């Protein structure tokens, strides 16, 4: 499949260019997600080869025991048929088709109409490689949204629905699907700078989390700073972020503290409304709030986090422990950027989704997360006693 | 909690007797599921003590690695709040409340109106034991079905819905819930007697699977017999089953083969219709079909199994292997009774449900299956490279 995609890369990139040209008015975050240009297709192909070389999880014995005069063997099996509904990110087509095929699953893909040219070129290449099994990877090409509603009701044929997109798509799937849905992908991500944190490295982590790729779900949305260090820490952090083009949404205390910075660039700052804390920015905007103590940071995160990626910057083991046990989030970071929430960065080769629900899988979903298991129970004509 | 239930066992049994008296017209299978009499409550309490002594899965490190200059720790956490909707089986109240509390989950129970007296007596005992945490185990007492529909939409508060009951209940939950639902509990279970199987022990397994507790989901529904041995095997099996009061629904070939048996007891036999193979009997009825070869047995099971519990009786390793790889069912038995599909019998202490879906958990769900995990990722102010 990687070979076929490589052979057809010109066609795929040309198709992608067509899709991009049709969507120029949609803004840079949209185009960034849509684009396979500038080496991204090549990266995807390299990721595919990495996935191909990973051990096959199917057939793995997860657990084995003798109990009750029976031999129990819990064996990993494919899930079956996956339905994937996603927006304008053609790398999703590549990642998911590869992971699904590697794990013995069939996949029915439903990308957005804006990526139809790219997706068709990719799936054509894959189906060519699959020879006798082209139906293992299928693409729904009808732009009609009714096709999605119909797909979501086909529980007799499809075992799992993976929506990848915004809140509205996840909500739609949750409400209409009779098939189990993996929800996630919405990251309202927090970093809390605790009083003991090292200043300069903390600023680097924050800049990385916010600006390294602001259009994706694991980018930082809200920075919480402990009040006792805010006066020295915050101006330095804001300066570094401004150099990367970040603008700020501030709580009352941060607004007052940053008056010098505001005077210089008044249009880089505005006061936060309640709704801002519930916003996944997907852009170079950052919410900042000053909190009296770790307890208030925890309360804020418990209230507003989408349970995707949250972290603490601190040198104090006790405070770190307190934070880690109180915050129930898929990926919890200690002195690291939230940008690491990604299948590749977790060593999974790639990912089908980032789950923020608690069933089946949580966080990045790679190969194992695309499998189920069956129990094989061997006896010697064994019967159950009364 | 076990102690409190033991102390209040008289009240619980008296309440259960009241519930039973109100439901006498509902038939023996119904009363069997409803009853905690004849030592069953005591068995439940013993199961609770066994669960209490099991290791606590919460906090367990499932996986740990250093990758990407980061330390990854995948740690088991409670799921959160469970919603459980079930029919007239008060042992479910005990099992689920115990397993949920043991794993740090809260549970909202919604039993059927026929068990309200029993459930209230049980939950009262538990809440007394929970002292400051009575809300960790809650019982919905309003008989109004609208309460269920409302519960199923509370995805902001409830993390998982477990329906325990018939097809209609599962379908209702699948269609109306915006919360992830664990479906299962419906067992259309098969045993296939392959030509090499030992006759007398096979009959014992079949009798056990069908008659040891016919009202539950892991009881045998359809017996498939390889044609080459049917003439000698089937009359012996039918004789043993008849002694336990079983009646038969036969395919054409079995109908013709069992003509002598039919003549003696014409009312114990009838011809099978297509719908019979899709029926979970929950009673002393057994479907029998003669198949030409293992391939036809596999085809029948693939078509009609609810993927709960299916098995093969055979001495031929190759045929066993073929069967095991072809049949995708939660619990696959080799020379053992389907009646073992049960949390207790699997060594889980008890069970919250038997899942027949492929997400999250499959087969009996015990303690581990009531947990999720979070990733704790520790760095040294680590940032993601481009």
XYZ file of C-alpha atoms in Angstrom:
772
model
C 0.000 0.000 0.000
C 2.859 2.392 0.826
C 4.536 1.436 -2.448
C 1.325 2.073 -4.400
C 0.821 5.443 -2.748
C 4.421 6.349 -3.475
C 4.012 5.337 -7.131
C 0.840 7.445 -7.376
C 2.100 10.373 -5.314
C 2.052 12.776 -8.257
C -1.609 12.053 -8.921
C -2.406 12.317 -5.197
C -0.614 15.656 -4.832
C -2.251 16.990 -7.982
C -5.673 15.940 -6.666
C -4.828 17.537 -3.325
C -3.849 20.761 -5.095
C -7.255 20.796 -6.820
C -9.006 20.362 -3.453
C -6.902 23.164 -1.949
C -7.711 25.537 -4.816
C -11.435 24.941 -4.329
C -11.122 25.820 -0.636
C -8.887 28.906 -0.638
C -11.582 31.069 0.944
C -11.838 28.760 3.978
C -8.867 30.153 5.867
C -5.400 28.982 6.772
C -6.338 26.514 9.546
C -8.617 24.705 7.087
C -5.993 24.634 4.320
C -3.372 23.465 6.806
C -5.504 20.434 7.694
C -6.338 19.742 4.050
C -2.811 19.946 2.672
C -0.576 16.980 1.852
C 1.978 19.279 0.215
C 5.481 20.191 1.429
C 6.583 16.704 2.310
C 3.492 15.717 4.278
C 2.492 12.962 1.847
C 6.028 11.623 2.031
C 5.833 11.675 5.841
C 2.554 9.757 5.661
C 4.165 7.118 3.436
C 7.064 6.790 5.859
C 4.583 6.399 8.704
C 2.871 3.621 6.700
C 6.150 1.727 6.367
C 6.715 2.156 10.076
C 3.230 0.745 10.773
C 3.845 -2.184 8.408
C 6.973 -3.072 10.365
C 5.210 -3.012 13.750
C 4.290 -6.394 15.270
C 0.856 -7.673 14.245
C -1.379 -7.510 17.326
C -3.970 -9.940 15.900
C -3.613 -13.429 17.333
C -1.683 -12.167 20.362
C -2.538 -13.996 23.582
C -3.492 -11.229 26.007
C -4.121 -13.483 28.972
C -3.941 -17.186 29.668
C -4.871 -19.156 32.757
C -6.140 -22.451 34.052
C -9.140 -22.036 36.321
C -12.133 -24.131 37.157
C -10.547 -27.158 35.369
C -10.637 -25.148 32.142
C -7.903 -23.545 30.095
C -8.741 -19.903 29.292
C -7.026 -18.072 26.465
C -7.904 -14.430 25.722
C -6.859 -13.852 22.132
C -6.742 -10.602 20.190
C -8.997 -10.480 17.093
C -9.948 -7.736 14.606
C -12.986 -5.627 15.493
C -14.584 -6.240 12.090
C -15.891 -3.334 10.053
C -15.023 0.238 10.996
C -16.978 3.261 9.821
C -14.943 6.455 9.847
C -16.476 9.879 9.305
C -14.076 12.766 9.094
C -13.515 16.247 7.878
C -10.985 17.824 5.567
C -7.853 15.901 6.560
C -6.689 13.477 3.873
C -3.863 12.193 6.096
C -6.690 10.570 8.087
C -7.562 8.512 4.998
C -4.000 7.198 4.863
C -3.526 6.627 8.600
C -6.834 4.882 9.161
C -6.781 2.703 6.062
C -3.274 1.542 6.989
C -4.028 0.843 10.636
C -7.321 -0.870 9.776
C -5.750 -3.143 7.158
C -2.798 -3.966 9.410
C -5.220 -5.136 12.107
C -7.420 -7.207 9.791
C -10.337 -4.790 9.850
C -12.380 -3.541 6.915
C -12.988 0.170 6.788
C -15.659 2.360 5.241
C -14.358 5.902 4.901
C -16.475 9.008 4.655
C -14.335 12.095 4.229
C -15.641 15.568 3.598
C -16.583 16.758 0.120
C -13.687 19.258 0.203
C -11.174 16.380 0.135
C -12.964 14.125 -2.324
C -10.365 14.423 -5.107
C -7.483 13.661 -2.737
C -9.305 10.819 -0.994
C -10.288 9.171 -4.253
C -6.714 9.311 -5.527
C -5.445 7.777 -2.272
C -8.080 5.032 -2.119
C -7.559 4.187 -5.802
C -3.878 3.617 -5.087
C -4.702 1.446 -2.064
C -7.317 -0.635 -3.881
C -4.813 -1.296 -6.648
C -2.397 -2.621 -4.029
C -5.069 -4.745 -2.363
C -5.628 -6.769 -5.583
C -8.293 -9.312 -4.610
C -9.431 -7.374 -1.534
C -10.319 -3.895 -2.812
C -13.490 -3.921 -0.698
C -11.412 -3.973 2.504
C -10.973 -0.211 2.057
C -13.998 1.631 0.747
C -14.731 5.297 0.237
C -18.213 6.795 0.260
C -18.187 9.347 -2.530
C -21.772 10.624 -2.442
C -21.753 14.148 -1.041
C -25.276 13.642 0.359
C -25.282 13.904 4.147
C -28.113 11.356 4.329
C -25.438 8.746 3.582
C -23.904 9.471 6.989
C -27.201 9.075 8.824
C -27.762 5.788 6.992
C -24.256 4.572 7.827
C -24.802 5.295 11.528
C -27.799 2.943 11.658
C -26.104 -0.065 10.029
C -25.311 -1.833 13.304
C -25.840 -5.218 11.695
C -22.805 -4.614 9.479
C -20.540 -2.063 11.169
C -18.905 -2.629 14.556
C -17.459 0.769 15.407
C -17.904 4.375 14.302
C -14.983 6.776 14.539
C -15.905 10.414 13.937
C -12.955 12.706 13.446
C -13.902 16.320 13.413
C -15.473 19.037 15.486
C -18.031 19.058 18.252
C -21.028 19.095 15.889
C -19.889 15.918 14.112
C -19.318 14.058 17.377
C -22.662 15.200 18.729
C -24.395 14.137 15.518
C -22.825 10.678 15.699
C -23.630 10.255 19.412
C -27.253 11.176 18.805
C -27.890 9.194 15.622
C -25.674 6.145 15.800
C -26.892 2.734 16.895
C -23.280 1.553 16.506
C -20.716 2.181 19.274
C -19.053 5.557 18.651
C -15.552 6.585 19.702
C -15.834 10.221 20.685
C -12.883 12.485 21.086
C -10.623 14.702 19.085
C -11.781 17.863 20.778
C -8.964 19.237 22.838
C -9.514 22.073 25.242
C -6.007 21.707 26.622
C -4.531 23.270 29.731
C -1.089 23.809 31.181
C -0.704 24.912 34.787
C 2.520 26.664 35.784
C 3.020 25.847 39.445
C 5.174 28.153 41.594
C 8.231 25.875 41.599
C 8.420 25.487 37.795
C 11.645 26.437 36.022
C 10.855 29.645 34.173
C 12.738 29.511 30.878
C 12.065 25.832 30.088
C 8.401 26.359 31.037
C 8.124 29.206 28.544
C 9.612 26.907 25.888
C 7.046 24.208 26.618
C 4.200 26.716 26.500
C 5.413 28.236 23.217
C 5.721 24.724 21.744
C 2.290 23.629 22.989
C 0.623 26.761 21.605
C 2.479 27.506 18.386
C 4.129 24.377 16.961
C 0.907 23.489 15.093
C -1.932 25.635 16.417
C -4.638 24.180 14.136
C -4.784 20.755 15.796
C -6.533 19.347 18.845
C -3.508 18.898 21.123
C -2.490 22.566 20.897
C -2.670 24.517 24.132
C -5.856 26.508 24.764
C -5.622 27.835 28.302
C -2.586 28.713 30.385
C -3.068 28.772 34.154
C -0.394 30.508 36.199
C -0.021 30.402 39.972
C -0.503 33.887 41.360
C 2.717 34.009 43.400
C 4.870 33.807 40.260
C 2.555 35.499 37.757
C 4.134 38.920 38.010
C 7.551 37.695 36.922
C 6.574 34.692 34.799
C 3.699 35.985 32.749
C 5.346 38.999 31.035
C 8.233 36.750 29.910
C 5.850 34.069 28.606
C 3.680 36.611 26.816
C 6.710 38.199 25.168
C 7.918 34.856 23.783
C 4.406 33.973 22.580
C 3.934 37.372 20.930
C 7.061 36.739 18.886
C 5.215 33.743 17.406
C 2.121 35.828 16.667
C -0.059 34.707 19.574
C -2.907 36.910 20.785
C -4.403 36.682 24.243
C -7.705 36.339 26.048
C -7.178 37.311 29.686
C -8.966 36.907 32.972
C -9.308 39.988 35.183
C -6.077 39.437 37.117
C -3.956 38.756 34.022
C -5.578 41.785 32.337
C -4.449 44.021 35.165
C -1.025 42.471 35.464
C -0.251 42.797 31.749
C -1.144 46.493 31.429
C 2.281 47.466 30.032
C 2.116 44.759 27.370
C -1.455 45.735 26.493
C -0.564 49.378 26.012
C 2.114 48.465 23.482
C -0.141 46.150 21.428
C -3.741 46.803 22.445
C -5.142 44.661 19.614
C -3.291 41.566 20.861
C -5.359 41.361 24.036
C -8.971 41.146 25.074
C -10.860 40.282 28.262
C -12.120 36.738 28.625
C -15.807 35.838 28.692
C -17.113 32.640 30.285
C -17.473 31.069 26.818
C -13.762 31.564 26.075
C -12.745 28.922 28.629
C -14.924 26.435 26.733
C -13.328 27.227 23.374
C -10.916 25.051 21.422
C -9.017 27.833 19.661
C -7.397 25.901 16.787
C -5.495 29.118 16.093
C -2.858 31.416 17.617
C -5.137 32.541 20.438
C -4.382 31.678 24.058
C -6.520 32.041 27.146
C -4.626 33.048 30.295
C -5.889 32.866 33.855
C -4.103 33.581 37.112
C -5.046 31.165 39.902
C -4.467 31.577 43.627
C -3.240 28.019 44.091
C -3.081 24.545 42.572
C -6.573 23.851 43.930
C -8.047 26.580 41.724
C -6.063 25.289 38.735
C -7.493 21.810 39.344
C -11.016 23.215 39.703
C -10.690 25.162 36.463
C -9.409 22.136 34.540
C -12.061 19.830 36.015
C -14.708 22.295 34.874
C -13.466 23.205 31.394
C -11.137 20.457 30.162
C -12.368 18.236 27.358
C -10.202 15.530 29.004
C -7.875 15.333 26.023
C -4.499 16.727 27.170
C -3.702 18.700 30.310
C -0.475 19.208 32.176
C 1.511 20.726 34.976
C 4.884 22.463 34.928
C 6.469 22.030 38.337
C 9.510 20.903 40.292
C 7.478 20.025 43.388
C 6.787 16.278 43.584
C 3.928 16.651 46.069
C 2.121 19.187 43.927
C 2.689 17.077 40.830
C 1.208 14.036 42.600
C -1.777 16.044 43.769
C -2.385 17.323 40.239
C -1.967 13.890 38.625
C -4.403 12.177 40.971
C -7.012 14.964 40.744
C -7.042 15.465 36.993
C -8.873 12.790 35.034
C -7.756 13.389 31.480
C -6.722 11.039 28.652
C -3.134 12.340 28.513
C -1.703 14.031 31.535
C 1.642 15.806 31.122
C 4.280 16.571 33.673
C 6.828 19.053 32.333
C 6.080 18.296 28.703
C 4.160 19.836 25.807
C 0.533 18.811 25.156
C 1.570 18.449 21.507
C 2.765 14.904 22.261
C -0.800 13.523 22.281
C -0.462 11.761 18.973
C -0.199 8.092 17.954
C 3.160 8.595 16.288
C 4.612 10.420 19.296
C 3.327 7.648 21.588
C 5.155 5.042 19.484
C 1.970 3.629 17.917
C 3.158 4.317 14.350
C 0.078 6.420 13.625
C -3.382 6.843 15.051
C -7.003 6.389 14.051
C -8.264 8.899 16.561
C -7.694 10.430 19.958
C -10.401 9.187 22.266
C -11.627 11.367 25.102
C -14.208 8.879 26.247
C -13.499 6.252 28.848
C -14.743 3.129 27.104
C -12.558 0.857 25.000
C -9.637 3.211 24.430
C -8.531 6.559 25.802
C -6.020 8.889 24.223
C -4.286 8.059 20.937
C -5.659 4.914 19.296
C -3.171 2.796 17.370
C -3.129 -0.864 16.372
C -4.139 -2.528 19.651
C -7.023 -0.110 20.027
C -8.404 -1.416 16.718
C -8.724 -4.927 18.072
C -11.154 -6.838 20.245
C -10.594 -10.279 21.745
C -12.293 -13.608 22.097
C -12.069 -16.102 24.930
C -11.114 -19.612 23.858
C -12.031 -21.989 26.652
C -10.787 -25.552 26.450
C -12.080 -28.334 28.660
C -12.198 -32.110 28.757
C -15.943 -32.475 28.262
C -16.257 -30.234 31.288
C -19.659 -29.447 32.786
C -20.716 -26.780 35.248
C -21.636 -27.989 38.715
C -24.742 -26.762 40.479
C -21.545 -4.072 52.310
C -21.637 -7.882 52.507
C -21.968 -7.629 56.275
C -24.848 -5.152 55.989
C -26.640 -7.347 53.456
C -26.154 -10.357 55.702
C -27.543 -8.424 58.692
C -30.564 -7.356 56.637
C -31.062 -10.674 54.845
C -34.408 -11.341 56.533
C -35.789 -8.023 55.294
C -34.348 -8.617 51.824
C -35.823 -12.124 51.570
C -39.186 -10.899 52.862
C -39.173 -8.093 50.285
C -38.199 -10.614 47.607
C -41.089 -12.885 48.665
C -43.472 -9.943 48.222
C -42.120 -9.297 44.721
C -42.458 -12.998 43.854
C -46.067 -13.113 45.066
C -46.962 -10.149 42.869
C -45.493 -11.924 39.822
C -46.790 -15.491 40.176
C -48.673 -15.290 36.872
C -45.500 -14.464 34.947
C -44.238 -18.022 34.621
C -41.413 -20.096 36.060
C -38.525 -18.612 34.013
C -39.500 -15.143 35.270
C -39.798 -16.267 38.903
C -36.499 -18.140 38.625
C -34.726 -14.930 37.626
C -36.515 -12.901 40.278
C -35.897 -15.223 43.205
C -33.212 -14.786 45.872
C -34.681 -17.648 47.911
C -33.210 -21.103 48.545
C -29.714 -19.967 49.393
C -29.261 -17.630 46.436
C -28.963 -14.506 48.588
C -26.374 -16.308 50.706
C -24.468 -17.229 47.528
C -24.564 -13.587 46.455
C -23.133 -12.494 49.809
C -20.357 -15.077 49.518
C -19.604 -13.773 46.011
C -19.385 -10.255 47.470
C -16.784 -11.359 50.005
C -14.857 -13.038 47.208
C -14.957 -9.795 45.204
C -13.823 -7.761 48.219
C -10.771 -10.015 48.558
C -9.767 -9.666 44.891
C -6.893 -7.284 44.100
C -7.977 -3.696 43.436
C -7.410 -2.987 39.739
C -7.519 0.812 40.165
C -4.057 2.360 40.146
C -2.532 -0.649 38.415
C 0.138 0.265 35.865
C -0.986 -1.446 32.662
C 1.961 -0.374 30.552
C 5.101 1.646 31.089
C 7.790 2.704 28.660
C 10.326 5.358 27.829
C 9.940 6.658 24.304
C 10.625 9.923 22.618
C 12.567 11.164 25.701
C 9.354 10.859 27.689
C 8.261 8.422 30.361
C 4.822 6.949 29.565
C 2.714 5.309 32.265
C -0.709 3.867 31.403
C -2.601 3.713 34.678
C -5.947 2.114 35.422
C -8.653 4.511 36.678
C -12.385 4.144 37.423
C -14.747 4.795 34.526
C -16.810 7.251 36.570
C -20.569 6.933 36.731
C -22.291 3.796 35.452
C -25.966 3.647 34.522
C -27.420 0.150 34.714
C -30.857 -0.717 33.399
C -32.048 -4.230 34.050
C -34.982 -6.521 34.359
C -36.300 -8.701 37.139
C -33.012 -10.057 38.532
C -32.180 -8.670 41.964
C -28.846 -10.536 42.031
C -27.813 -7.982 39.386
C -28.331 -5.221 41.961
C -25.932 -6.969 44.312
C -23.304 -7.959 41.730
C -23.161 -4.599 39.999
C -23.192 -2.432 43.113
C -20.355 -4.517 44.551
C -18.212 -4.516 41.411
C -18.828 -0.804 40.816
C -17.910 0.183 44.376
C -14.832 -2.066 44.362
C -13.575 -0.282 41.233
C -14.246 3.245 42.500
C -17.238 3.852 40.238
C -20.582 5.342 41.171
C -23.616 3.489 39.929
C -27.187 4.500 39.144
C -29.391 1.411 39.148
C -32.693 1.091 37.352
C -34.262 -2.316 37.992
C -37.690 -3.369 36.862
C -40.819 -2.482 38.803
C -41.370 -6.187 39.602
C -38.234 -6.188 41.793
C -38.645 -2.814 43.419
C -39.237 -4.143 46.951
C -36.188 -6.412 46.785
C -33.959 -3.774 45.205
C -34.917 -1.135 47.750
C -34.178 -3.500 50.626
C -30.768 -4.343 49.106
C -29.802 -0.731 48.329
C -30.935 0.408 51.793
C -28.571 -2.129 53.337
C -25.722 -0.983 51.063
C -26.280 2.720 51.708
C -26.216 2.051 55.439
C -22.819 0.411 54.990
C -21.514 3.254 52.811
C -22.018 5.788 55.639
C -20.798 9.074 54.158
C -21.038 7.855 50.544
C -24.635 6.671 50.147
C -24.856 8.445 46.780
C -22.204 6.106 45.328
C -24.998 3.544 44.888
C -28.335 4.958 43.830
C -31.606 3.323 42.847
C -34.178 4.938 40.566
C -37.509 4.077 42.113
C -39.934 5.868 39.796
C -41.727 3.264 37.717
C -42.143 5.779 34.870
C -40.317 4.590 31.747
C -39.574 8.211 30.814
C -36.933 8.108 33.552
C -34.991 5.598 31.429
C -35.134 7.773 28.319
C -33.942 10.719 30.381
C -31.125 8.693 31.912
C -29.920 7.641 28.453
C -29.410 11.278 27.404
C -27.359 12.365 30.423
C -23.984 12.005 28.700
C -22.600 14.959 30.628
C -22.921 12.944 33.856
C -22.909 9.239 33.007
C -19.989 7.483 31.312
C -21.385 4.064 30.468
C -24.797 2.424 30.129
C -25.161 -1.278 30.835
C -28.528 -2.721 29.848
C -29.204 -6.181 31.179
C -32.288 -7.737 29.710
C -33.824 -8.866 26.465
C -33.461 -7.768 22.888
C -36.031 -4.968 23.190
C -34.179 -3.314 26.088
C -30.831 -3.461 24.279
C -32.382 -2.093 21.106
C -34.067 0.713 23.053
C -30.765 1.693 24.688
C -28.830 1.528 21.405
C -31.391 3.770 19.716
C -31.908 6.335 22.464
C -28.626 6.581 24.331
C -26.075 9.323 23.733
C -23.873 7.517 26.285
C -21.748 4.518 25.246
C -23.838 1.349 25.720
C -22.513 -2.146 26.455
C -24.764 -4.494 24.522
C -24.913 -8.177 25.169
C -26.642 -10.672 27.369
C -28.528 -12.273 24.525
C -27.214 -15.756 24.002
C -28.219 -17.797 20.991
C -25.710 -20.481 21.860
C -24.529 -23.388 19.723
C -22.669 -26.633 20.243
C -21.392 -28.577 17.262
C -20.745 -32.303 17.696
C -17.971 -33.150 15.250
C -17.579 -36.757 14.055
C -14.599 -37.557 16.297
C -16.266 -36.402 19.560
C -16.525 -38.878 22.438
C -20.186 -39.832 22.613
C -21.044 -40.252 26.290
C -19.072 -37.213 27.583
C -20.522 -35.132 24.732
C -24.054 -36.038 25.797
C -23.153 -34.977 29.344
C -21.901 -31.599 28.127
C -25.028 -31.048 26.015
C -27.357 -31.998 28.880
C -25.459 -29.630 31.177
C -25.471 -26.777 28.657
C -29.213 -27.135 28.022
C -30.679 -28.104 31.395
C -28.460 -26.947 34.257
C -30.199 -23.527 34.276
C -32.269 -23.175 31.123
C -33.605 -19.683 31.904
C -30.280 -17.865 31.440
C -28.374 -16.532 28.454
C -25.536 -19.051 28.372
C -27.887 -22.051 28.092
C -27.645 -24.029 24.864
C -30.128 -23.119 22.117
C -29.094 -25.082 19.046
C -27.314 -28.414 18.745
C -25.552 -29.102 15.458
C -24.563 -32.709 14.769
C -22.309 -33.926 11.979
C -24.302 -36.160 9.665
C -21.930 -39.139 9.696
C -22.539 -39.736 13.415
C -26.087 -38.426 13.734
C -27.772 -41.820 13.421
C -25.997 -43.249 16.462
C -25.354 -40.063 18.451
C -28.629 -38.212 18.212
C -31.030 -40.857 19.656
C -28.762 -41.229 22.700
C -28.524 -37.475 23.207
C -32.275 -36.993 22.796
C -33.007 -39.760 25.292
C -30.785 -38.152 27.956
C -32.289 -34.720 27.294
C -35.847 -36.065 27.433
C -35.145 -37.388 30.911
C -34.541 -33.766 31.942
C -37.790 -32.598 30.316
C -36.349 -31.113 27.123
C -38.538 -30.753 24.032
C -37.166 -30.448 20.530
C -37.390 -28.297 17.420
C -35.919 -30.287 14.524
C -34.640 -29.618 11.044
C -35.833 -31.899 8.249
C -33.009 -34.434 8.575
C -33.267 -34.708 12.364
C -37.055 -34.972 12.035
C -36.708 -37.974 9.744
C -33.939 -39.590 11.760
C -35.836 -39.352 15.057
C -39.067 -40.935 13.819
C -39.045 -43.678 16.500
C -38.552 -41.114 19.286
C -41.272 -38.892 17.819
C -43.789 -41.710 17.688
C -43.316 -42.407 21.413
C -43.723 -38.747 22.470
C -45.206 -36.816 19.569
C -45.752 -33.683 21.659
C -42.037 -33.416 22.503
C -41.102 -32.637 18.917
C -41.949 -30.147 16.231
C -40.432 -29.085 12.905
C -38.205 -26.027 12.910
C -39.112 -22.802 11.120
C -36.497 -20.271 10.023
C -37.335 -18.057 13.037
C -36.506 -20.882 15.484
C -32.776 -20.652 14.706
C -32.923 -16.977 15.723
C -34.604 -17.745 19.046
C -33.030 -17.613 22.495
C -35.189 -20.280 24.164
C -34.612 -19.454 27.862
C -36.507 -22.692 28.541
C -36.209 -26.460 28.100
C -36.506 -26.265 24.317
C -33.622 -27.257 22.061
C -33.160 -26.762 18.342
C -31.383 -29.620 16.549
C -29.892 -29.550 13.081
C -27.915 -32.190 11.216
C -25.065 -30.723 9.144
C -23.114 -32.431 6.371
C -19.756 -31.207 7.613
C -17.974 -28.733 9.866
C -18.254 -26.110 7.099
C -22.045 -26.161 7.344
C -21.854 -25.984 11.139
C -19.606 -22.912 10.831
C -21.947 -21.319 8.296
C -24.974 -21.901 10.534
C -23.234 -20.419 13.587
C -21.917 -17.436 11.608
C -25.455 -16.759 10.444
C -27.440 -17.278 13.644
C -25.117 -16.915 16.624
C -25.529 -13.850 18.829
C -21.744 -14.191 19.403
C -22.198 -14.960 23.076
C -21.148 -18.609 23.586
C -20.561 -21.284 20.957
C -18.534 -24.466 21.041
C -17.286 -27.633 19.427
C -17.121 -31.158 20.793
C -14.319 -32.954 19.016
C -11.127 -35.000 19.382
C -9.700 -33.807 16.064
C -7.177 -31.001 16.567
C -7.341 -29.816 12.964
C -11.113 -29.538 12.993
C -10.989 -27.766 16.368
C -8.472 -25.262 14.994
C -10.586 -24.670 11.914
C -13.673 -24.068 14.070
C -11.861 -21.767 16.526
C -10.412 -19.556 13.804
C -13.675 -19.360 11.837
C -16.059 -18.629 14.701
C -15.955 -15.072 16.026
C -17.822 -15.298 19.310
C -17.166 -13.818 22.761
C -16.645 -17.205 24.435
C -15.641 -20.142 22.307
C -15.717 -23.570 23.934
C -13.764 -26.672 23.085
C -15.192 -29.720 24.842
C -16.915 -27.734 27.554
C -20.402 -26.519 28.427
C -21.575 -23.060 27.297
C -22.815 -22.591 30.877
C -19.310 -21.425 31.874
C -19.840 -17.980 30.334
C -20.160 -16.218 33.659
C -17.927 -13.837 35.608
C -17.759 -16.168 38.601
C -16.843 -19.170 36.465
C -14.150 -17.123 34.699
C -12.587 -16.229 38.054
C -13.771 -12.604 38.010
C -15.668 -12.951 41.303
C -18.914 -11.827 39.669
C -19.954 -9.945 36.581
C -21.712 -6.746 35.603
C -22.743 -8.071 32.213
C -21.794 -10.374 29.384
C -20.824 -8.232 26.428
C -21.425 -9.496 22.915
C -20.117 -6.336 21.275
C -16.526 -5.910 20.296
C -15.711 -2.572 21.884
C -14.229 -2.168 25.354
C -14.994 -5.627 26.731
C -16.213 -8.903 25.303
C -17.676 -11.789 27.260
C -18.077 -11.634 31.046
C -17.268 -8.213 32.487
C -15.678 -8.180 35.926
C -13.532 -5.641 37.754
C -10.999 -4.741 35.053
C -13.797 -4.262 32.553
C -15.202 -1.529 34.832
C -12.057 0.545 34.526
C -10.552 2.918 32.017
C -7.009 4.290 32.035
C -5.145 7.525 31.745
C -1.716 8.167 30.267
C 0.687 9.971 32.568
C 3.521 11.365 30.488
C 6.546 12.775 32.275
C 9.199 14.847 30.560
C 11.933 17.287 31.441
C 10.334 20.380 29.919
C 10.177 18.380 26.741
C 8.932 19.948 23.509
C 7.853 18.357 20.253
C 10.170 18.846 17.292
C 8.873 19.861 13.904
